Tab-separated table of C-alpha atoms in Angstrom:
chain	number	residue	atom	x	y	z
A	1	MET	CA	-51.069	-82.299	35.707
A	2	THR	CA	-51.659	-80.950	32.200
A	3	MET	CA	-53.641	-77.756	31.798
A	4	SER	CA	-54.739	-76.106	28.591
A	5	PHE	CA	-57.552	-73.946	27.346
A	6	GLY	CA	-58.712	-76.829	25.113
A	7	PRO	CA	-61.052	-76.877	22.111
A	8	ARG	CA	-63.977	-75.346	23.966
A	9	GLU	CA	-61.992	-72.231	24.797
A	10	ASP	CA	-60.748	-71.916	21.202
A	11	ASP	CA	-64.305	-72.323	19.873
A	12	ARG	CA	-65.631	-69.729	22.294
A	13	ARG	CA	-63.011	-67.210	21.238
A	14	ALA	CA	-63.698	-67.897	17.562
A	15	MET	CA	-67.387	-67.260	18.143
A	16	MET	CA	-66.518	-63.958	19.812
A	17	GLY	CA	-64.475	-62.944	16.769
A	18	VAL	CA	-61.300	-62.670	18.853
A	19	SER	CA	-57.985	-62.754	17.024
A	20	ASP	CA	-55.019	-64.686	18.388
A	21	ASP	CA	-53.171	-61.445	19.124
A	22	GLU	CA	-56.111	-60.001	21.050
A	23	ALA	CA	-56.522	-63.201	23.042
A	24	ARG	CA	-52.803	-63.330	23.796
A	25	ARG	CA	-52.768	-59.721	25.026
A	26	ALA	CA	-55.799	-60.362	27.236
A	27	ASP	CA	-54.193	-63.515	28.669
A	28	ASP	CA	-50.969	-61.620	29.393
A	29	ASP	CA	-52.936	-58.825	31.063
A	30	ALA	CA	-54.841	-61.370	33.180
A	31	VAL	CA	-51.565	-62.848	34.442
A	32	GLU	CA	-50.211	-59.372	35.237
A	33	TRP	CA	-53.405	-58.533	37.108
A	34	VAL	CA	-52.829	-61.650	39.239
A	35	ILE	CA	-49.407	-60.290	40.178
A	36	LEU	CA	-50.688	-56.760	40.839
A	37	LEU	CA	-53.710	-57.865	42.877
A	38	ARG	CA	-51.433	-60.110	44.910
A	39	GLU	CA	-49.167	-57.173	45.785
A	40	GLU	CA	-51.985	-54.682	46.444
A	41	PRO	CA	-54.880	-56.843	47.770
A	42	ASN	CA	-56.546	-54.066	49.798
A	43	ASP	CA	-55.999	-51.081	47.484
A	44	PRO	CA	-59.387	-49.685	46.342
A	45	GLU	CA	-57.789	-47.863	43.393
A	46	VAL	CA	-56.230	-51.084	42.124
A	47	ARG	CA	-59.533	-52.892	42.451
A	48	ALA	CA	-61.336	-50.070	40.625
A	49	ARG	CA	-58.828	-50.242	37.776
A	50	PHE	CA	-59.163	-54.008	37.668
A	51	ASP	CA	-62.955	-53.658	37.432
A	52	ALA	CA	-62.515	-51.147	34.626
A	53	TRP	CA	-60.187	-53.456	32.709
A	54	LEU	CA	-62.524	-56.397	33.272
A	55	ALA	CA	-65.567	-54.477	32.032
A	56	ALA	CA	-63.815	-52.812	29.104
A	57	SER	CA	-64.094	-55.829	26.836
A	58	PRO	CA	-65.641	-59.293	26.757
A	59	ILE	CA	-62.185	-60.484	25.705
A	60	ASN	CA	-60.780	-59.376	29.060
A	61	ALA	CA	-63.675	-60.915	30.981
A	62	ASN	CA	-63.214	-64.192	29.117
A	63	ALA	CA	-59.440	-64.205	29.773
A	64	TRP	CA	-59.989	-63.614	33.488
A	65	ALA	CA	-62.686	-66.285	33.746
A	66	THR	CA	-60.401	-68.779	32.013
A	67	THR	CA	-57.500	-67.912	34.312
A	68	ALA	CA	-59.662	-68.350	37.435
A	69	HIS	CA	-60.935	-71.701	36.135
A	70	ALA	CA	-57.385	-72.894	35.537
A	71	TYR	CA	-56.447	-71.910	39.093
A	72	ASP	CA	-59.299	-74.063	40.360
A	73	ARG	CA	-57.891	-77.015	38.446
A	74	ALA	CA	-54.462	-76.316	39.939
A	75	GLY	CA	-55.821	-76.965	43.417
A	76	ASP	CA	-58.646	-74.603	44.250
A	77	ALA	CA	-56.261	-71.658	44.454
A	78	ARG	CA	-57.609	-68.483	42.919
A	79	PRO	CA	-56.235	-65.008	42.297
A	80	VAL	CA	-56.550	-62.730	45.302
A	81	PHE	CA	-59.515	-60.864	43.789
A	82	SER	CA	-61.838	-63.261	41.999
A	83	ARG	CA	-65.467	-62.282	41.733
A	84	PRO	CA	-68.201	-63.435	39.327
A	85	VAL	CA	-67.380	-62.048	35.874
A	86	ARG	CA	-70.112	-59.890	34.376
A	87	VAL	CA	-69.392	-57.416	31.588
A	88	ALA	CA	-70.820	-54.049	32.562
A	89	GLU	CA	-73.415	-52.424	30.303
A	90	GLU	CA	-71.439	-49.215	30.415
A	91	ARG	CA	-67.775	-49.892	29.802
A	92	PRO	CA	-65.253	-47.411	31.231
A	93	VAL	CA	-62.773	-46.096	28.675
A	94	LEU	CA	-59.198	-46.980	29.578
A	95	PRO	CA	-56.041	-45.355	28.236
A	96	HIS	CA	-54.354	-47.194	25.397
A	97	GLY	CA	-51.254	-49.249	26.075
A	98	PRO	CA	-50.268	-51.430	29.049
A	99	ILE	CA	-52.372	-51.896	32.161
A	100	PRO	CA	-52.669	-48.342	33.544
A	101	ASN	CA	-50.810	-47.044	36.569
A	102	MET	CA	-49.255	-50.189	37.917
A	103	ARG	CA	-48.010	-47.924	40.719
A	104	ARG	CA	-45.156	-48.933	43.014
A	105	ARG	CA	-42.657	-51.311	41.465
A	106	GLY	CA	-44.600	-51.128	38.178
A	107	GLU	CA	-41.597	-51.361	35.898
A	108	ASP	CA	-40.002	-53.954	38.153
A	109	ARG	CA	-43.197	-55.998	37.959
A	110	ARG	CA	-43.278	-55.830	34.156
A	111	ARG	CA	-39.594	-56.798	33.946
A	112	ALA	CA	-40.225	-59.655	36.368
A	113	SER	CA	-43.147	-60.827	34.249
A	114	MET	CA	-40.948	-60.742	31.148
A	115	ASN	CA	-38.168	-62.605	32.936
A	116	PHE	CA	-40.687	-65.186	34.125
A	117	LYS	CA	-41.953	-65.761	30.585
A	118	ARG	CA	-38.416	-66.501	29.417
A	119	TRP	CA	-38.521	-69.600	31.590
A	120	LEU	CA	-41.618	-70.896	29.798
A	121	PRO	CA	-41.869	-73.053	26.656
A	122	ARG	CA	-42.827	-71.066	23.567
A	123	SER	CA	-45.967	-72.881	22.511
A	124	GLY	CA	-49.552	-71.632	22.771
A	125	THR	CA	-51.480	-73.403	25.475
A	126	MET	CA	-48.329	-74.846	27.072
A	127	VAL	CA	-47.198	-71.314	27.967
A	128	ALA	CA	-50.550	-70.575	29.585
A	129	GLY	CA	-50.598	-73.900	31.409
A	130	VAL	CA	-47.086	-73.537	32.831
A	131	ALA	CA	-47.677	-69.905	33.769
A	132	ILE	CA	-50.872	-70.793	35.625
A	133	ALA	CA	-49.259	-73.775	37.356
A	134	CYS	CA	-46.329	-71.643	38.552
A	135	LEU	CA	-48.488	-68.725	39.651
A	136	ALA	CA	-50.764	-71.106	41.549
A	137	ILE	CA	-47.848	-71.637	43.926
A	138	ILE	CA	-47.733	-67.991	44.948
A	139	VAL	CA	-51.349	-66.757	44.877
A	140	THR	CA	-52.784	-65.542	48.168
A	141	PRO	CA	-55.059	-66.056	49.938
A	142	SER	CA	-57.882	-68.581	49.486
A	143	ILE	CA	-61.398	-67.433	48.703
A	144	SER	CA	-62.663	-68.702	52.072
A	145	LEU	CA	-60.012	-66.671	53.908
A	146	ARG	CA	-60.906	-63.516	51.996
A	147	VAL	CA	-64.570	-63.980	52.891
A	148	GLU	CA	-63.799	-64.582	56.574
A	149	ALA	CA	-61.190	-61.857	57.098
A	150	ASP	CA	-61.919	-58.217	57.903
A	151	HIS	CA	-58.320	-57.163	57.248
A	152	LEU	CA	-55.499	-58.948	55.431
A	153	THR	CA	-52.124	-58.251	53.866
A	154	GLY	CA	-50.135	-59.502	50.893
A	155	THR	CA	-46.456	-60.258	50.385
A	156	ALA	CA	-44.110	-57.745	52.091
A	157	GLU	CA	-47.130	-55.629	53.060
A	158	VAL	CA	-47.538	-54.229	56.587
A	159	ASN	CA	-50.901	-52.690	57.439
A	160	GLU	CA	-52.080	-50.797	60.523
A	161	VAL	CA	-55.688	-51.142	61.660
A	162	ALA	CA	-57.269	-48.620	64.053
A	163	LEU	CA	-60.115	-50.101	66.097
A	164	ASP	CA	-63.144	-48.242	67.421
A	165	ASP	CA	-61.890	-48.183	71.027
A	166	GLY	CA	-58.511	-46.647	70.142
A	167	SER	CA	-56.625	-49.958	70.118
A	168	LYS	CA	-54.296	-50.538	67.191
A	169	ILE	CA	-53.288	-53.635	65.293
A	170	ARG	CA	-50.392	-53.932	62.886
A	171	LEU	CA	-50.579	-56.847	60.488
A	172	ALA	CA	-47.395	-58.540	59.307
A	173	PRO	CA	-47.110	-59.641	55.654
A	174	GLU	CA	-49.444	-62.408	54.482
A	175	SER	CA	-51.624	-62.181	57.594
A	176	ALA	CA	-55.364	-61.948	58.211
A	177	ILE	CA	-57.692	-61.114	61.109
A	178	ALA	CA	-61.425	-61.028	61.839
A	179	VAL	CA	-62.742	-58.441	64.335
A	180	THR	CA	-65.726	-58.942	66.665
A	181	TYR	CA	-66.603	-56.202	69.168
A	182	ALA	CA	-69.449	-56.651	71.670
A	183	ALA	CA	-70.678	-54.825	74.773
A	184	ASN	CA	-68.742	-57.095	77.139
A	185	ARG	CA	-65.768	-58.298	75.072
A	186	ARG	CA	-63.404	-57.441	72.264
A	187	GLN	CA	-62.276	-60.412	70.191
A	188	ILE	CA	-59.799	-60.698	67.345
A	189	ARG	CA	-59.335	-63.954	65.462
A	190	LEU	CA	-55.894	-64.335	63.956
A	191	LEU	CA	-56.715	-66.345	60.860
A	192	LYS	CA	-53.237	-66.399	59.377
A	193	GLY	CA	-49.752	-65.034	59.979
A	194	GLU	CA	-48.730	-62.550	62.664
A	195	ALA	CA	-50.022	-59.352	64.260
A	196	TRP	CA	-48.925	-56.754	66.792
A	197	PHE	CA	-51.546	-55.494	69.247
A	198	ASP	CA	-51.473	-52.221	71.199
A	199	VAL	CA	-54.609	-52.437	73.339
A	200	GLN	CA	-56.440	-49.641	75.149
A	201	ARG	CA	-57.342	-50.618	78.702
A	202	ASP	CA	-61.033	-51.335	79.336
A	203	PRO	CA	-61.748	-53.573	82.374
A	204	ALA	CA	-65.384	-53.919	81.323
A	205	ARG	CA	-64.400	-55.374	77.954
A	206	PRO	CA	-61.414	-57.755	78.018
A	207	PHE	CA	-59.475	-58.079	74.771
A	208	TYR	CA	-59.032	-61.588	73.351
A	209	VAL	CA	-56.877	-62.832	70.490
A	210	ASP	CA	-57.870	-66.288	69.267
A	211	ALA	CA	-55.225	-68.091	67.182
A	212	ASN	CA	-57.000	-71.299	66.180
A	213	GLY	CA	-58.069	-72.029	69.748
A	214	ILE	CA	-54.959	-70.646	71.490
A	215	THR	CA	-56.187	-67.471	73.195
A	216	THR	CA	-54.331	-64.465	74.564
A	217	THR	CA	-56.325	-62.350	77.056
A	218	VAL	CA	-55.451	-58.779	78.093
A	219	LEU	CA	-56.893	-55.584	79.533
A	220	GLY	CA	-54.337	-53.063	78.282
A	221	THR	CA	-50.948	-54.035	76.909
A	222	ALA	CA	-48.764	-54.388	73.811
A	223	PHE	CA	-47.901	-57.832	72.497
A	224	ASP	CA	-47.393	-59.935	69.379
A	225	VAL	CA	-49.038	-63.201	68.283
A	226	ARG	CA	-47.774	-65.437	65.491
A	227	LEU	CA	-49.786	-68.374	64.133
A	228	ASP	CA	-48.281	-71.237	62.145
A	229	ALA	CA	-49.230	-74.783	61.202
A	230	GLU	CA	-48.071	-76.270	64.518
A	231	GLY	CA	-49.121	-73.688	67.107
A	232	ALA	CA	-48.933	-70.050	68.184
A	233	THR	CA	-46.258	-67.841	69.771
A	234	THR	CA	-47.036	-64.853	71.998
A	235	GLU	CA	-44.447	-62.182	72.943
A	236	VAL	CA	-45.096	-59.324	75.387
A	237	ALA	CA	-43.577	-55.848	75.176
A	238	ARG	CA	-45.748	-54.053	77.775
A	239	GLY	CA	-48.250	-55.123	80.421
A	240	GLN	CA	-49.252	-58.694	81.169
A	241	VAL	CA	-51.213	-61.333	79.286
A	242	ARG	CA	-52.590	-64.810	79.839
A	243	VAL	CA	-52.180	-67.438	77.130
A	244	ALA	CA	-54.545	-70.398	77.302
A	245	TYR	CA	-55.300	-73.491	75.248
A	246	ASP	CA	-58.296	-75.378	76.564
A	247	ARG	CA	-58.171	-78.097	73.909
A	248	ALA	CA	-54.922	-79.513	75.322
A	249	ALA	CA	-54.875	-82.248	77.949
A	250	PRO	CA	-54.222	-80.914	80.509
A	251	PRO	CA	-55.352	-77.404	79.480
A	252	VAL	CA	-52.597	-74.797	79.076
A	253	SER	CA	-52.580	-71.528	81.032
A	254	GLU	CA	-49.471	-69.288	81.029
A	255	GLN	CA	-48.966	-65.792	82.450
A	256	LEU	CA	-46.510	-63.520	80.607
A	257	ALA	CA	-44.802	-60.289	81.682
A	258	PRO	CA	-42.802	-57.828	79.525
A	259	GLY	CA	-39.894	-59.523	77.769
A	260	GLU	CA	-41.433	-62.977	78.089
A	261	ALA	CA	-42.661	-65.232	75.301
A	262	VAL	CA	-44.398	-68.568	75.088
A	263	ARG	CA	-44.987	-70.973	72.233
A	264	VAL	CA	-47.982	-73.276	72.606
A	265	SER	CA	-48.220	-76.148	70.147
A	266	PHE	CA	-51.521	-77.731	69.175
A	267	ASP	CA	-50.362	-80.950	70.838
A	268	GLY	CA	-50.189	-79.058	74.165
A	269	THR	CA	-46.384	-78.613	74.270
A	270	VAL	CA	-45.313	-75.354	75.951
A	271	GLN	CA	-41.973	-73.590	75.413
A	272	ARG	CA	-41.190	-70.411	77.343
A	273	ASP	CA	-38.499	-67.899	76.399
A	274	THR	CA	-37.283	-64.366	77.136
A	275	ARG	CA	-36.097	-61.580	74.852
A	276	PRO	CA	-35.356	-57.830	74.996
A	277	THR	CA	-38.605	-55.893	74.741
A	278	ASP	CA	-37.206	-53.833	71.845
A	279	GLN	CA	-36.921	-57.059	69.830
A	280	VAL	CA	-40.545	-58.052	70.317
A	281	ALA	CA	-42.221	-57.976	66.881
A	282	ALA	CA	-39.005	-56.803	65.227
A	283	TRP	CA	-40.760	-57.297	61.887
A	284	ARG	CA	-42.432	-53.913	62.473
A	285	ASN	CA	-39.032	-52.455	61.600
A	286	ARG	CA	-38.665	-54.992	58.780
A	287	GLN	CA	-36.219	-57.072	60.786
A	288	ILE	CA	-36.188	-60.757	61.677
A	289	ALA	CA	-34.563	-61.302	65.078
A	290	VAL	CA	-33.702	-64.879	66.078
A	291	ARG	CA	-31.706	-66.371	68.928
A	292	ASP	CA	-30.457	-69.944	68.809
A	293	ARG	CA	-33.044	-71.052	66.278
A	294	PRO	CA	-32.649	-73.423	63.296
A	295	ILE	CA	-32.064	-71.945	59.850
A	296	THR	CA	-35.524	-73.128	58.820
A	297	ASP	CA	-37.067	-70.736	61.358
A	298	VAL	CA	-35.310	-67.789	59.701
A	299	VAL	CA	-36.476	-68.980	56.288
A	300	ASP	CA	-40.052	-69.344	57.539
A	301	ALA	CA	-39.942	-65.801	58.924
A	302	LEU	CA	-38.659	-64.431	55.595
A	303	ARG	CA	-41.163	-66.272	53.392
A	304	PRO	CA	-43.998	-63.707	53.814
A	305	TRP	CA	-41.580	-61.022	52.593
A	306	PHE	CA	-40.710	-62.847	49.353
A	307	ALA	CA	-43.156	-63.121	46.442
A	308	GLY	CA	-42.231	-66.646	45.514
A	309	VAL	CA	-40.987	-69.968	46.840
A	310	ILE	CA	-37.967	-70.588	49.106
A	311	LEU	CA	-36.702	-74.172	49.276
A	312	VAL	CA	-34.120	-75.558	51.727
A	313	ARG	CA	-32.096	-78.652	50.811
A	314	GLY	CA	-30.073	-80.734	53.255
A	315	ASP	CA	-31.348	-81.636	56.724
A	316	GLY	CA	-27.999	-80.974	58.373
A	317	PHE	CA	-27.791	-77.495	56.912
A	318	ALA	CA	-31.446	-76.722	57.684
A	319	ARG	CA	-31.057	-77.743	61.350
A	320	GLN	CA	-28.051	-75.500	62.042
A	321	ARG	CA	-28.894	-73.061	64.827
A	322	VAL	CA	-28.319	-69.373	64.272
A	323	THR	CA	-28.486	-66.086	66.148
A	324	GLY	CA	-28.809	-62.748	64.417
A	325	ILE	CA	-30.947	-59.971	62.971
A	326	TYR	CA	-31.867	-60.204	59.294
A	327	ASN	CA	-33.230	-57.578	56.919
A	328	ALA	CA	-36.743	-58.617	55.861
A	329	ALA	CA	-36.952	-55.658	53.475
A	330	ASP	CA	-34.442	-57.468	51.231
A	331	PRO	CA	-35.149	-61.176	51.776
A	332	VAL	CA	-32.883	-62.340	48.944
A	333	GLU	CA	-29.837	-60.591	50.391
A	334	ALA	CA	-30.807	-61.773	53.878
A	335	LEU	CA	-30.869	-65.363	52.638
A	336	LYS	CA	-27.504	-64.931	50.937
A	337	GLY	CA	-25.947	-63.556	54.126
A	338	LEU	CA	-27.494	-66.331	56.204
A	339	THR	CA	-26.273	-69.152	53.973
A	340	GLN	CA	-22.802	-67.750	53.414
A	341	ALA	CA	-22.247	-67.332	57.153
A	342	TYR	CA	-23.203	-70.940	57.814
A	343	GLY	CA	-21.577	-72.733	54.902
A	344	GLY	CA	-24.436	-72.748	52.425
A	345	SER	CA	-25.222	-71.367	48.997
A	346	VAL	CA	-28.181	-69.704	47.285
A	347	SER	CA	-29.386	-70.608	43.796
A	348	THR	CA	-32.005	-68.609	41.891
A	349	VAL	CA	-33.896	-71.087	39.734
A	350	THR	CA	-36.396	-68.519	38.426
A	351	PRO	CA	-37.202	-65.004	39.649
A	352	TRP	CA	-39.714	-66.627	42.016
A	353	VAL	CA	-37.895	-69.755	43.162
A	354	ILE	CA	-34.823	-69.682	45.449
A	355	VAL	CA	-33.030	-72.788	46.682
A	356	LEU	CA	-30.808	-72.818	49.794
A	357	SER	CA	-28.404	-75.712	50.197
A	358	SER	CA	-25.129	-76.709	51.823
A	359	ARG	CA	-22.017	-76.328	49.699
């Protein structure tokens, strides 16, 4: 797929009296805002600064609109914060220089952006097209998910949500939930990823977690639910839960006690397991704990902690079963340790693409 701004974009910028240097700076800023908004999707200060940058100049608004349009062409994937672009009548005055207060990892982000650009061809619209195509791989999440979710997290972000009844939810990276409280029930929909639930007991209002039709029902307990493309896994640390899937034939209904886990696939397959209660939702301590699982499971668990793409080559290598605890806070080093221990190697193709393979 070839993407470029094309003649219409050049004509529009000429009509606006925009120089090439101004347009280039605005395009670079738009790409950096994609990275920043991806890392801090729920930060009101970041959003306020983005709004200020967007409204400060029609050049910025035009650069952002063009970037969002190019994401659409890349597969209906947009930056994490993409709203209708309207230049404000009163434009906030921003400090001169780079995008202000990039906050945590700001210099690292700018260095990463510079490193990324070194991988790109040095020619006008080709640079923009390749940059947009590559960034389309890592943008999160979709517009529909953002509209549906009440709370969501970005890469390597863990967020705690306090509910009205005193229950608490901790969202794992790249996860999303929708909350519905009524007089006779409390329901959470896990839209994406994984979440830890510490539920206050209320017999008059059972607590439900719906993971694409696979429901976990409790009164008062602490447990974890993880949703993926093939099913959902529930692990219990305290209390008891019931996991049900009525769409299966026959319907699934499993009772779990502390230290027990069950994986229910969307085809109705059920796999039960046990684990130490202190290893339930180990990701809360930025750890990935696995026991006799294929390497691909470890990679899948580390993906939400890495702002890029992880590829695994070689079926034999990928299927090797491993047991261990891996540091999610440093996914690159965790992947290196994993592959070295099991006869593999790690190659960094770009700052955002890592390839695991057998030697």
